[in-house]
Amino acid sequence: MRRWAAIILASVILSVSAVPAATAQVGQPDIVQEHWYHSYATLTLDVNAWADDYPDIVNLLVVGQTEMGRNLWMLQISDWSQEIKPDGAAKEVVYIDGGHHGNEHLGTELAFLVAEYYIEGWADGEQEVLDVLAATELHILIMLNADGNDFDTRWNVNQVDLNRNYDHYWNTCPTTQPGSSAFSESETHANSIYMNEIVPHADLYITMHTGVWIMLYPWGKWPEQPSDWEMFHFIRDDVHANISDIPIQNANQGLYPNCGTSRDYGYGVMGYPTFTFETDDEQWLLGTVEALSERLGEELDVMNYLIENVWYWRARLVVDSLEVEDGKVHLSVSNLGRASTSNATLIYVDEGDVWAPGDYRAMDGEPCGDGYPYTIDNSDFNFSTPGCGFGVNATNSTVTTLDFGDAPISSEGQFYLVYQKRVVDSSMFVWSESVNESVVEMKAGDSGLLPAPSMLLVFVAFALAAINSRNRKFE
Ligand SMILES: [Zn+2]
């Protein structure tokens, strides 16, 4: 509606003043956009119009070119007046792409509709949209294969299937036209650079296609359920109970074995929770009689659900209590997220030393306890670890005892919680906010002597997120 108004307004100005046409970009009128699938040319008009009209929330970038030199347009949508969330935490990051296959127009349109929903919702002041954009960055590349789109073909101009060209078990399935090597094509190469350099922290990646009406989670390569099956099954069950009956399956079983896909790369290499979203099977028409926003309304509802709940698509550990006794730490941890985690541990840093992110890694090698032994890359400060890590199941609480041995633990030092966001090996580590000193309490044992071997220190600690929602305990 706003774009019609802009066109009418421009006409009025022209007729009254005879001034040359305004140079501001104007997107397609809604009546056209709703019934004709985007070409590269009309997409270029629309994304530039958004960037011109809504600079407060839309950044438009060119993140590469197709093999024939067409721009890969990236929309970055968020409330850019706020660098971080109102609560001081980093914003969640959602990555969406469309149009790997140039003839799968409805999938490409779904990526467009997601962008439009949040941009127009913001312009209309819809509270749900304002809340999402205050807390979330949406990165949306609507049309990856613009050359193939113009030719209305699955392949890119080199006759490569872009969704078999990713560097995850590339060319290891019976497949067609995966390219000469992984990331041999400029489109997939650009997409991988964006994932690795701009959105490595994303907690959701959706790639849009058209085919069978289905949502596919990893793996395409293997029939087995992925390590983070609890999270994918939770999403499946929640969508089915409340939003849509769209089938949601492991890609290998739901479709057929496929390798080198952006979905398996997104999960297996980047560690993102990833879905291939396949809209229904119309591939050969240039437009639709039913308005796109109505035709894809249910799919858009599913997308909004995934985006609004992105905070949950990883593990979110909260320390409920932490008690030190004779070198052993009795730890109670709750997981507020919907993904399990492995490789969790506590790091204890001596008084006066400062822990920094990136100083730790899980050691390759034999599992130890419920996780892996930790090694520390940075030996410039004094620290202690319990040797073994632990795991926490999705939505559960875990009580564990970690043996710090002879480590000189005192109330002057500081504990940090470290864990992987998801179970899959490639998922990122979270180095938590330190266990907050202001809520640490210490209680001497019966003897009251310091430092006696039998001294009992009791720390009761709460992670920042839980401070306001839980009562303090002093035992
Ligand atoms: Zn496809």
GROMACS .gro file of C-alpha atoms and ligand atoms in nm:
model
  476
    1MET     CA    1   0.000   0.000   0.000
    2ARG     CA    2   0.278   0.243   0.084
    3ARG     CA    3   0.437   0.188  -0.253
    4TRP     CA    4   0.114   0.264  -0.437
    5ALA     CA    5   0.090   0.578  -0.229
    6ALA     CA    6   0.442   0.674  -0.323
    7ILE     CA    7   0.370   0.627  -0.692
    8ILE     CA    8   0.051   0.830  -0.673
    9LEU     CA    9   0.227   1.100  -0.476
   10ALA     CA   10   0.508   1.113  -0.732
   11SER     CA   11   0.250   1.148  -1.009
   12VAL     CA   12   0.080   1.434  -0.832
   13ILE     CA   13   0.407   1.615  -0.780
   14LEU     CA   14   0.495   1.570  -1.145
   15SER     CA   15   0.165   1.695  -1.273
   16VAL     CA   16   0.166   1.999  -1.049
   17SER     CA   17   0.523   2.115  -1.074
   18ALA     CA   18   0.653   1.958  -1.396
   19VAL     CA   19   0.973   1.885  -1.209
   20PRO     CA   20   1.174   1.595  -1.354
   21ALA     CA   21   1.090   1.257  -1.210
   22ALA     CA   22   1.207   1.193  -0.858
   23THR     CA   23   1.510   0.968  -0.851
   24ALA     CA   24   1.407   0.773  -0.541
   25GLN     CA   25   1.379   0.402  -0.606
   26VAL     CA   26   1.026   0.269  -0.611
   27GLY     CA   27   0.961  -0.101  -0.572
   28GLN     CA   28   0.704  -0.303  -0.752
   29PRO     CA   29   0.342  -0.223  -0.667
   30ASP     CA   30   0.192  -0.482  -0.433
   31ILE     CA   31  -0.060  -0.593  -0.694
   32VAL     CA   32   0.226  -0.699  -0.920
   33GLN     CA   33   0.452  -0.836  -0.651
   34GLU     CA   34   0.176  -1.050  -0.505
   35HIS     CA   35   0.109  -1.237  -0.830
   36TRP     CA   36   0.428  -1.238  -1.035
   37TYR     CA   37   0.740  -1.408  -0.916
   38HIS     CA   38   1.047  -1.197  -0.881
   39SER     CA   39   1.303  -1.167  -1.153
   40TYR     CA   40   1.648  -1.038  -1.067
   41ALA     CA   41   1.543  -0.698  -1.206
   42THR     CA   42   1.227  -0.664  -0.996
   43LEU     CA   43   1.404  -0.798  -0.687
   44THR     CA   44   1.674  -0.535  -0.736
   45LEU     CA   45   1.405  -0.265  -0.747
   46ASP     CA   46   1.230  -0.393  -0.435
   47VAL     CA   47   1.533  -0.439  -0.210
   48ASN     CA   48   1.669  -0.098  -0.306
   49ALA     CA   49   1.332   0.059  -0.234
   50TRP     CA   50   1.333  -0.099   0.111
   51ALA     CA   51   1.682   0.031   0.181
   52ASP     CA   52   1.580   0.380   0.070
   53ASP     CA   53   1.250   0.384   0.256
   54TYR     CA   54   1.356   0.218   0.583
   55PRO     CA   55   1.719   0.306   0.655
   56ASP     CA   56   1.661   0.268   1.030
   57ILE     CA   57   1.611  -0.107   0.994
   58VAL     CA   58   1.738  -0.211   0.649
   59ASN     CA   59   2.102  -0.239   0.546
   60LEU     CA   60   2.144  -0.351   0.186
   61LEU     CA   61   2.476  -0.507   0.091
   62VAL     CA   62   2.624  -0.667  -0.217
   63VAL     CA   63   2.800  -0.976  -0.085
   64GLY     CA   64   2.925  -1.115  -0.413
   65GLN     CA   65   2.825  -1.171  -0.773
   66THR     CA   66   2.681  -1.457  -0.968
   67GLU     CA   67   2.896  -1.619  -1.234
   68MET     CA   68   2.741  -1.374  -1.483
   69GLY     CA   69   2.802  -1.073  -1.260
   70ARG     CA   70   2.461  -1.014  -1.107
   71ASN     CA   71   2.467  -0.881  -0.753
   72LEU     CA   72   2.399  -1.103  -0.455
   73TRP     CA   73   2.177  -0.871  -0.251
   74MET     CA   74   2.190  -0.919   0.125
   75LEU     CA   75   1.930  -0.759   0.349
   76GLN     CA   76   2.031  -0.701   0.709
   77ILE     CA   77   1.716  -0.622   0.903
   78SER     CA   78   1.712  -0.516   1.267
   79ASP     CA   79   1.650  -0.210   1.477
   80TRP     CA   80   1.991  -0.061   1.409
   81SER     CA   81   1.940   0.218   1.663
   82GLN     CA   82   2.024  -0.050   1.921
   83GLU     CA   83   2.353  -0.237   1.896
   84ILE     CA   84   2.251  -0.485   2.162
   85LYS     CA   85   1.931  -0.610   2.317
   86PRO     CA   86   1.750  -0.403   2.580
   87ASP     CA   87   1.879  -0.644   2.847
   88GLY     CA   88   2.239  -0.586   2.739
   89ALA     CA   89   2.292  -0.922   2.571
   90ALA     CA   90   2.399  -0.966   2.211
   91LYS     CA   91   2.118  -0.990   1.957
   92GLU     CA   92   2.023  -1.329   1.821
   93VAL     CA   93   2.120  -1.387   1.458
   94VAL     CA   94   1.901  -1.554   1.195
   95TYR     CA   95   2.032  -1.638   0.850
   96ILE     CA   96   1.797  -1.705   0.556
   97ASP     CA   97   1.871  -1.766   0.192
   98GLY     CA   98   1.656  -1.845  -0.108
   99GLY     CA   99   1.688  -1.925  -0.474
  100HIS     CA  100   1.967  -2.182  -0.488
  101HIS     CA  101   1.760  -2.338  -0.765
  102GLY     CA  102   1.655  -2.079  -1.021
  103ASN     CA  103   1.324  -2.244  -1.111
  104GLU     CA  104   1.198  -2.279  -0.752
  105HIS     CA  105   1.015  -1.951  -0.740
  106LEU     CA  106   0.783  -2.006  -0.445
  107GLY     CA  107   1.076  -2.080  -0.216
  108THR     CA  108   1.244  -1.761  -0.327
  109GLU     CA  109   0.918  -1.573  -0.266
  110LEU     CA  110   0.898  -1.711   0.088
  111ALA     CA  111   1.237  -1.557   0.164
  112PHE     CA  112   1.106  -1.230   0.019
  113LEU     CA  113   0.785  -1.250   0.223
  114VAL     CA  114   0.979  -1.298   0.547
  115ALA     CA  115   1.176  -0.981   0.480
  116GLU     CA  116   0.859  -0.796   0.381
  117TYR     CA  117   0.673  -0.913   0.691
  118TYR     CA  118   0.931  -0.766   0.927
  119ILE     CA  119   0.992  -0.447   0.728
  120GLU     CA  120   0.625  -0.361   0.681
  121GLY     CA  121   0.539  -0.474   1.033
  122TRP     CA  122   0.799  -0.235   1.167
  123ALA     CA  123   0.662   0.046   0.951
  124ASP     CA  124   0.313  -0.029   1.084
  125GLY     CA  125   0.434  -0.030   1.442
  126GLU     CA  126   0.330  -0.389   1.514
  127GLN     CA  127   0.452  -0.467   1.863
  128GLU     CA  128   0.555  -0.828   1.794
  129VAL     CA  129   0.770  -0.715   1.504
  130LEU     CA  130   0.922  -0.429   1.705
  131ASP     CA  131   1.013  -0.678   1.978
  132VAL     CA  132   1.175  -0.919   1.731
  133LEU     CA  133   1.379  -0.647   1.559
  134ALA     CA  134   1.496  -0.508   1.894
  135ALA     CA  135   1.639  -0.847   1.984
  136THR     CA  136   1.725  -1.010   1.653
  137GLU     CA  137   1.928  -0.956   1.337
  138LEU     CA  138   1.777  -1.104   1.022
  139HIS     CA  139   2.023  -1.162   0.738
  140ILE     CA  140   1.832  -1.253   0.422
  141LEU     CA  141   1.978  -1.330   0.080
  142ILE     CA  142   1.663  -1.377  -0.125
  143MET     CA  143   1.801  -1.492  -0.460
  144LEU     CA  144   2.133  -1.676  -0.469
  145ASN     CA  145   2.106  -1.809  -0.825
  146ALA     CA  146   1.994  -1.498  -1.011
  147ASP     CA  147   2.136  -1.630  -1.340
  148GLY     CA  148   1.934  -1.950  -1.313
  149ASN     CA  149   1.628  -1.752  -1.210
  150ASP     CA  150   1.644  -1.548  -1.529
  151PHE     CA  151   1.676  -1.866  -1.734
  152ASP     CA  152   1.412  -2.040  -1.519
  153THR     CA  153   1.646  -2.332  -1.463
  154ARG     CA  154   1.762  -2.528  -1.159
  155TRP     CA  155   2.132  -2.488  -1.243
  156ASN     CA  156   2.360  -2.190  -1.245
  157VAL     CA  157   2.513  -2.074  -1.574
  158ASN     CA  158   2.786  -2.341  -1.548
  159GLN     CA  159   2.515  -2.607  -1.523
  160VAL     CA  160   2.609  -2.674  -1.159
  161ASP     CA  161   2.355  -2.766  -0.893
  162LEU     CA  162   2.449  -2.504  -0.633
  163ASN     CA  163   2.288  -2.707  -0.356
  164ARG     CA  164   2.536  -2.989  -0.415
  165ASN     CA  165   2.841  -2.759  -0.430
  166TYR     CA  166   2.903  -2.701  -0.056
  167ASP     CA  167   3.207  -2.828   0.128
  168HIS     CA  168   3.040  -3.094   0.339
  169TYR     CA  169   3.100  -3.445   0.205
  170TRP     CA  170   3.099  -3.288  -0.139
  171ASN     CA  171   3.033  -3.531  -0.425
  172THR     CA  172   3.005  -3.838  -0.204
  173CYS     CA  173   2.644  -3.930  -0.289
  174PRO     CA  174   2.490  -4.046  -0.615
  175THR     CA  175   2.424  -3.698  -0.740
  176THR     CA  176   2.423  -3.483  -1.044
  177GLN     CA  177   2.631  -3.184  -1.140
  178PRO     CA  178   2.797  -3.091  -0.810
  179GLY     CA  179   3.060  -2.873  -0.982
  180SER     CA  180   3.432  -2.926  -1.033
  181SER     CA  181   3.508  -2.891  -0.661
  182ALA     CA  182   3.342  -2.770  -0.344
  183PHE     CA  183   3.267  -2.398  -0.371
  184SER     CA  184   3.378  -2.391  -0.734
  185GLU     CA  185   3.089  -2.152  -0.807
  186SER     CA  186   3.094  -1.783  -0.716
  187GLU     CA  187   2.743  -1.800  -0.567
  188THR     CA  188   2.814  -2.074  -0.312
  189HIS     CA  189   3.161  -1.939  -0.242
  190ALA     CA  190   3.011  -1.598  -0.154
  191ASN     CA  191   2.748  -1.762   0.064
  192SER     CA  192   3.009  -1.958   0.259
  193ILE     CA  193   3.220  -1.646   0.314
  194TYR     CA  194   2.917  -1.465   0.453
  195MET     CA  195   2.838  -1.752   0.688
  196ASN     CA  196   3.194  -1.781   0.816
  197GLU     CA  197   3.281  -1.413   0.842
  198ILE     CA  198   2.955  -1.230   0.916
  199VAL     CA  199   2.711  -1.472   1.079
  200PRO     CA  200   2.918  -1.749   1.239
  201HIS     CA  201   2.712  -1.699   1.557
  202ALA     CA  202   2.373  -1.757   1.392
  203ASP     CA  203   2.132  -1.971   1.593
  204LEU     CA  204   1.906  -2.043   1.297
  205TYR     CA  205   1.967  -2.101   0.926
  206ILE     CA  206   1.679  -2.160   0.686
  207THR     CA  207   1.738  -2.227   0.318
  208MET     CA  208   1.431  -2.193   0.092
  209HIS     CA  209   1.340  -2.434  -0.187
  210THR     CA  210   1.038  -2.559  -0.378
  211GLY     CA  211   0.943  -2.922  -0.428
  212VAL     CA  212   0.755  -3.147  -0.192
  213TRP     CA  213   0.584  -2.954   0.088
  214ILE     CA  214   0.822  -3.042   0.369
  215MET     CA  215   1.080  -2.910   0.611
  216LEU     CA  216   1.405  -3.106   0.616
  217TYR     CA  217   1.658  -3.104   0.894
  218PRO     CA  218   2.004  -3.270   0.878
  219TRP     CA  219   2.133  -3.497   0.760
  220GLY     CA  220   2.105  -3.539   0.387
  221LYS     CA  221   2.422  -3.747   0.388
  222TRP     CA  222   2.318  -4.003   0.649
  223PRO     CA  223   1.988  -4.167   0.750
  224GLU     CA  224   2.069  -4.136   1.120
  225GLN     CA  225   1.915  -3.864   1.330
  226PRO     CA  226   2.149  -3.569   1.394
  227SER     CA  227   2.323  -3.522   1.730
  228ASP     CA  228   2.078  -3.244   1.816
  229TRP     CA  229   1.774  -3.457   1.745
  230GLU     CA  230   1.602  -3.338   2.065
  231MET     CA  231   1.593  -2.980   1.938
  232PHE     CA  232   1.473  -3.077   1.590
  233HIS     CA  233   1.206  -3.309   1.731
  234PHE     CA  234   1.088  -3.043   1.975
  235ILE     CA  235   1.046  -2.796   1.688
  236ARG     CA  236   0.865  -3.058   1.480
  237ASP     CA  237   0.623  -3.142   1.760
  238ASP     CA  238   0.562  -2.778   1.852
  239VAL     CA  239   0.495  -2.677   1.491
  240HIS     CA  240   0.257  -2.971   1.444
  241ALA     CA  241   0.070  -2.901   1.766
  242ASN     CA  242   0.024  -2.529   1.713
  243ILE     CA  243   0.092  -2.406   1.361
  244SER     CA  244   0.103  -2.642   1.065
  245ASP     CA  245   0.090  -3.006   0.959
  246ILE     CA  246   0.387  -2.961   0.726
  247PRO     CA  247   0.599  -3.279   0.741
  248ILE     CA  248   0.929  -3.223   0.921
  249GLN     CA  249   1.190  -3.493   0.868
  250ASN     CA  250   1.552  -3.585   0.843
  251ALA     CA  251   1.646  -3.493   0.483
  252ASN     CA  252   1.798  -3.828   0.393
  253GLN     CA  253   1.478  -4.011   0.482
  254GLY     CA  254   1.227  -3.737   0.402
  255LEU     CA  255   1.366  -3.677   0.054
  256TYR     CA  256   1.663  -3.885  -0.062
  257PRO     CA  257   2.034  -3.903   0.016
  258ASN     CA  258   2.202  -3.579  -0.084
  259CYS     CA  259   2.550  -3.444  -0.020
  260GLY     CA  260   2.721  -3.108  -0.041
  261THR     CA  261   2.400  -2.923   0.045
  262SER     CA  262   2.392  -2.586   0.218
  263ARG     CA  263   2.180  -2.747   0.491
  264ASP     CA  264   2.435  -3.013   0.582
  265TYR     CA  265   2.711  -2.751   0.555
  266GLY     CA  266   2.517  -2.511   0.777
  267TYR     CA  267   2.479  -2.774   1.046
  268GLY     CA  268   2.783  -2.992   1.001
  269VAL     CA  269   3.042  -2.719   0.946
  270MET     CA  270   2.888  -2.405   1.093
  271GLY     CA  271   2.694  -2.574   1.374
  272TYR     CA  272   2.370  -2.386   1.297
  273PRO     CA  273   2.027  -2.537   1.359
  274THR     CA  274   1.929  -2.571   0.995
  275PHE     CA  275   1.619  -2.647   0.792
  276THR     CA  276   1.556  -2.674   0.422
  277PHE     CA  277   1.210  -2.525   0.378
  278GLU     CA  278   1.040  -2.670   0.070
  279THR     CA  279   0.720  -2.499  -0.041
  280ASP     CA  280   0.480  -2.688  -0.263
  281ASP     CA  281   0.564  -2.833  -0.599
  282GLU     CA  282   0.476  -2.565  -0.851
  283GLN     CA  283   0.798  -2.487  -1.032
  284TRP     CA  284   0.708  -2.404  -1.388
  285LEU     CA  285   0.486  -2.097  -1.376
  286LEU     CA  286   0.585  -1.734  -1.363
  287GLY     CA  287   0.312  -1.627  -1.129
  288THR     CA  288   0.025  -1.732  -0.909
  289VAL     CA  289  -0.347  -1.653  -0.914
  290GLU     CA  290  -0.379  -1.661  -0.537
  291ALA     CA  291  -0.189  -1.377  -0.368
  292LEU     CA  292   0.150  -1.497  -0.250
  293SER     CA  293   0.108  -1.371   0.104
  294GLU     CA  294  -0.209  -1.580   0.135
  295ARG     CA  295  -0.074  -1.880  -0.049
  296LEU     CA  296   0.236  -1.887   0.171
  297GLY     CA  297   0.062  -1.766   0.487
  298GLU     CA  298   0.101  -2.092   0.675
  299GLU     CA  299   0.467  -2.119   0.577
  300LEU     CA  300   0.519  -1.761   0.695
  301ASP     CA  301   0.361  -1.851   1.030
  302VAL     CA  302   0.615  -2.132   1.070
  303MET     CA  303   0.898  -1.893   0.982
  304ASN     CA  304   0.777  -1.638   1.235
  305TYR     CA  305   0.767  -1.909   1.501
  306LEU     CA  306   1.124  -2.015   1.426
  307ILE     CA  307   1.245  -1.654   1.430
  308GLU     CA  308   1.057  -1.538   1.740
  309ASN     CA  309   1.188  -1.835   1.938
  310VAL     CA  310   1.547  -1.827   1.811
  311TRP     CA  311   1.671  -1.767   2.167
  312TYR     CA  312   1.579  -2.129   2.247
  313TRP     CA  313   1.760  -2.299   1.958
  314ARG     CA  314   2.075  -2.365   2.157
  315ALA     CA  315   2.167  -2.469   2.507
  316ARG     CA  316   2.125  -2.192   2.769
  317LEU     CA  317   2.289  -2.299   3.089
  318VAL     CA  318   2.218  -2.132   3.420
  319VAL     CA  319   2.412  -2.219   3.737
  320ASP     CA  320   2.160  -2.290   4.011
  321SER     CA  321   2.408  -2.368   4.283
  322LEU     CA  322   2.780  -2.419   4.322
  323GLU     CA  323   2.925  -2.573   4.636
  324VAL     CA  324   3.294  -2.634   4.701
  325GLU     CA  325   3.401  -2.908   4.936
  326ASP     CA  326   3.754  -3.051   4.967
  327GLY     CA  327   3.849  -2.978   4.609
  328LYS     CA  328   3.523  -3.104   4.471
  329VAL     CA  329   3.263  -2.877   4.320
  330HIS     CA  330   2.903  -2.983   4.348
  331LEU     CA  331   2.727  -2.807   4.066
  332SER     CA  332   2.362  -2.777   3.974
  333VAL     CA  333   2.292  -2.642   3.627
  334SER     CA  334   1.964  -2.586   3.444
  335ASN     CA  335   1.925  -2.568   3.067
  336LEU     CA  336   1.670  -2.310   2.957
  337GLY     CA  337   1.729  -2.381   2.588
  338ARG     CA  338   1.593  -2.659   2.367
  339ALA     CA  339   1.928  -2.803   2.261
  340SER     CA  340   2.140  -3.034   2.469
  341THR     CA  341   2.503  -2.953   2.527
  342SER     CA  342   2.813  -3.154   2.576
  343ASN     CA  343   3.162  -3.043   2.662
  344ALA     CA  344   3.047  -2.825   2.948
  345THR     CA  345   3.290  -2.749   3.225
  346LEU     CA  346   3.380  -2.500   3.491
  347ILE     CA  347   3.701  -2.304   3.476
  348TYR     CA  348   3.836  -2.164   3.799
  349VAL     CA  349   4.062  -1.862   3.765
  350ASP     CA  350   4.279  -1.742   4.052
  351GLU     CA  351   4.233  -1.406   4.212
  352GLY     CA  352   4.362  -1.123   3.997
  353ASP     CA  353   4.363  -1.318   3.671
  354VAL     CA  354   4.115  -1.249   3.398
  355TRP     CA  355   3.961  -1.515   3.179
  356ALA     CA  356   3.911  -1.425   2.816
  357PRO     CA  357   3.705  -1.585   2.543
  358GLY     CA  358   3.893  -1.798   2.297
  359ASP     CA  359   4.148  -1.920   2.549
  360TYR     CA  360   4.000  -2.265   2.577
  361ARG     CA  361   3.918  -2.556   2.356
  362ALA     CA  362   3.800  -2.907   2.404
  363MET     CA  363   4.078  -3.154   2.351
  364ASP     CA  364   4.048  -3.404   2.075
  365GLY     CA  365   4.063  -3.748   2.215
  366GLU     CA  366   3.880  -3.991   2.429
  367PRO     CA  367   3.565  -3.872   2.600
  368CYS     CA  368   3.602  -3.823   2.970
  369GLY     CA  369   3.304  -3.817   3.198
  370ASP     CA  370   3.016  -3.677   2.991
  371GLY     CA  371   3.243  -3.458   2.781
  372TYR     CA  372   3.605  -3.418   2.685
  373PRO     CA  373   3.911  -3.316   2.882
  374TYR     CA  374   3.990  -2.951   2.839
  375THR     CA  375   4.316  -2.794   2.751
  376ILE     CA  376   4.395  -2.426   2.778
  377ASP     CA  377   4.580  -2.253   2.498
  378ASN     CA  378   4.674  -1.951   2.703
  379SER     CA  379   4.914  -2.021   2.988
  380ASP     CA  380   4.956  -1.658   3.089
  381PHE     CA  381   4.723  -1.686   3.384
  382ASN     CA  382   4.656  -1.930   3.662
  383PHE     CA  383   4.352  -2.146   3.621
  384SER     CA  384   4.216  -2.481   3.720
  385THR     CA  385   3.980  -2.722   3.551
  386PRO     CA  386   3.828  -3.044   3.674
  387GLY     CA  387   3.979  -3.246   3.392
  388CYS     CA  388   3.651  -3.384   3.268
  389GLY     CA  389   3.357  -3.206   3.126
  390PHE     CA  390   2.987  -3.281   3.161
  391GLY     CA  391   2.672  -3.267   2.954
  392VAL     CA  392   2.324  -3.127   3.008
  393ASN     CA  393   2.018  -3.254   2.829
  394ALA     CA  394   1.773  -3.020   2.662
  395THR     CA  395   1.543  -2.849   2.913
  396ASN     CA  396   1.679  -3.058   3.201
  397SER     CA  397   1.865  -2.980   3.516
  398THR     CA  398   2.188  -3.160   3.588
  399VAL     CA  399   2.366  -3.213   3.917
  400THR     CA  400   2.729  -3.309   3.883
  401THR     CA  401   3.044  -3.318   4.090
  402LEU     CA  402   3.366  -3.191   3.936
  403ASP     CA  403   3.698  -3.284   4.089
  404PHE     CA  404   3.941  -2.993   4.097
  405GLY     CA  405   4.198  -3.198   4.289
  406ASP     CA  406   4.450  -2.985   4.472
  407ALA     CA  407   4.350  -2.661   4.306
  408PRO     CA  408   4.371  -2.374   4.558
  409ILE     CA  409   4.007  -2.273   4.529
  410SER     CA  410   3.902  -1.983   4.743
  411SER     CA  411   3.627  -1.729   4.750
  412GLU     CA  412   3.869  -1.475   4.603
  413GLY     CA  413   3.887  -1.645   4.266
  414GLN     CA  414   3.625  -1.672   3.997
  415PHE     CA  415   3.436  -1.954   3.827
  416TYR     CA  416   3.340  -1.944   3.461
  417LEU     CA  417   3.099  -2.176   3.286
  418VAL     CA  418   3.204  -2.300   2.942
  419TYR     CA  419   2.994  -2.514   2.708
  420GLN     CA  420   2.899  -2.589   2.350
  421LYS     CA  421   2.581  -2.434   2.217
  422ARG     CA  422   2.469  -2.768   2.073
  423VAL     CA  423   2.589  -3.125   2.067
  424VAL     CA  424   2.719  -3.134   1.709
  425ASP     CA  425   3.097  -3.107   1.713
  426SER     CA  426   3.100  -2.795   1.498
  427SER     CA  427   2.880  -2.589   1.726
  428MET     CA  428   3.035  -2.287   1.890
  429PHE     CA  429   3.145  -2.266   2.248
  430VAL     CA  430   2.985  -2.028   2.491
  431TRP     CA  431   3.212  -1.882   2.753
  432SER     CA  432   2.962  -1.765   3.005
  433GLU     CA  433   2.947  -1.452   3.204
  434SER     CA  434   3.151  -1.524   3.511
  435VAL     CA  435   2.954  -1.658   3.801
  436ASN     CA  436   2.852  -1.330   3.955
  437GLU     CA  437   3.068  -1.239   4.255
  438SER     CA  438   2.805  -1.015   4.403
  439VAL     CA  439   2.583  -1.314   4.472
  440VAL     CA  440   2.855  -1.552   4.584
  441GLU     CA  441   2.828  -1.636   4.950
  442MET     CA  442   3.089  -1.809   5.158
  443LYS     CA  443   3.030  -2.001   5.476
  444ALA     CA  444   3.300  -2.144   5.700
  445GLY     CA  445   3.270  -2.496   5.838
  446ASP     CA  446   3.223  -2.588   6.201
  447SER     CA  447   3.584  -2.529   6.297
  448GLY     CA  448   3.584  -2.171   6.181
  449LEU     CA  449   3.959  -2.205   6.116
  450LEU     CA  450   4.114  -2.081   5.796
  451PRO     CA  451   4.258  -2.245   5.605
  452ALA     CA  452   4.194  -2.587   5.747
  453PRO     CA  453   4.180  -2.901   5.530
  454SER     CA  454   3.834  -2.972   5.655
  455MET     CA  455   3.716  -2.624   5.578
  456LEU     CA  456   3.391  -2.622   5.394
  457LEU     CA  457   3.333  -2.342   5.154
  458VAL     CA  458   2.988  -2.303   5.024
  459PHE     CA  459   2.937  -2.081   4.726
  460VAL     CA  460   2.589  -2.027   4.610
  461ALA     CA  461   2.590  -1.863   4.277
  462PHE     CA  462   2.342  -1.761   4.019
  463ALA     CA  463   2.403  -1.679   3.658
  464LEU     CA  464   2.298  -1.330   3.563
  465ALA     CA  465   1.985  -1.436   3.385
  466ALA     CA  466   1.846  -1.607   3.690
  467ILE     CA  467   1.920  -1.349   3.954
  468ASN     CA  468   1.580  -1.191   3.950
  469SER     CA  469   1.379  -1.504   3.907
  470ARG     CA  470   1.512  -1.721   4.184
  471ASN     CA  471   1.550  -1.686   4.558
  472ARG     CA  472   1.895  -1.674   4.705
  473LYS     CA  473   2.013  -1.968   4.904
  474PHE     CA  474   2.291  -1.961   5.159
  475GLU     CA  475   2.383  -2.322   5.213
  476ZN      ZN  476   1.573  -2.673  -0.456
   0.00000   0.00000   0.00000
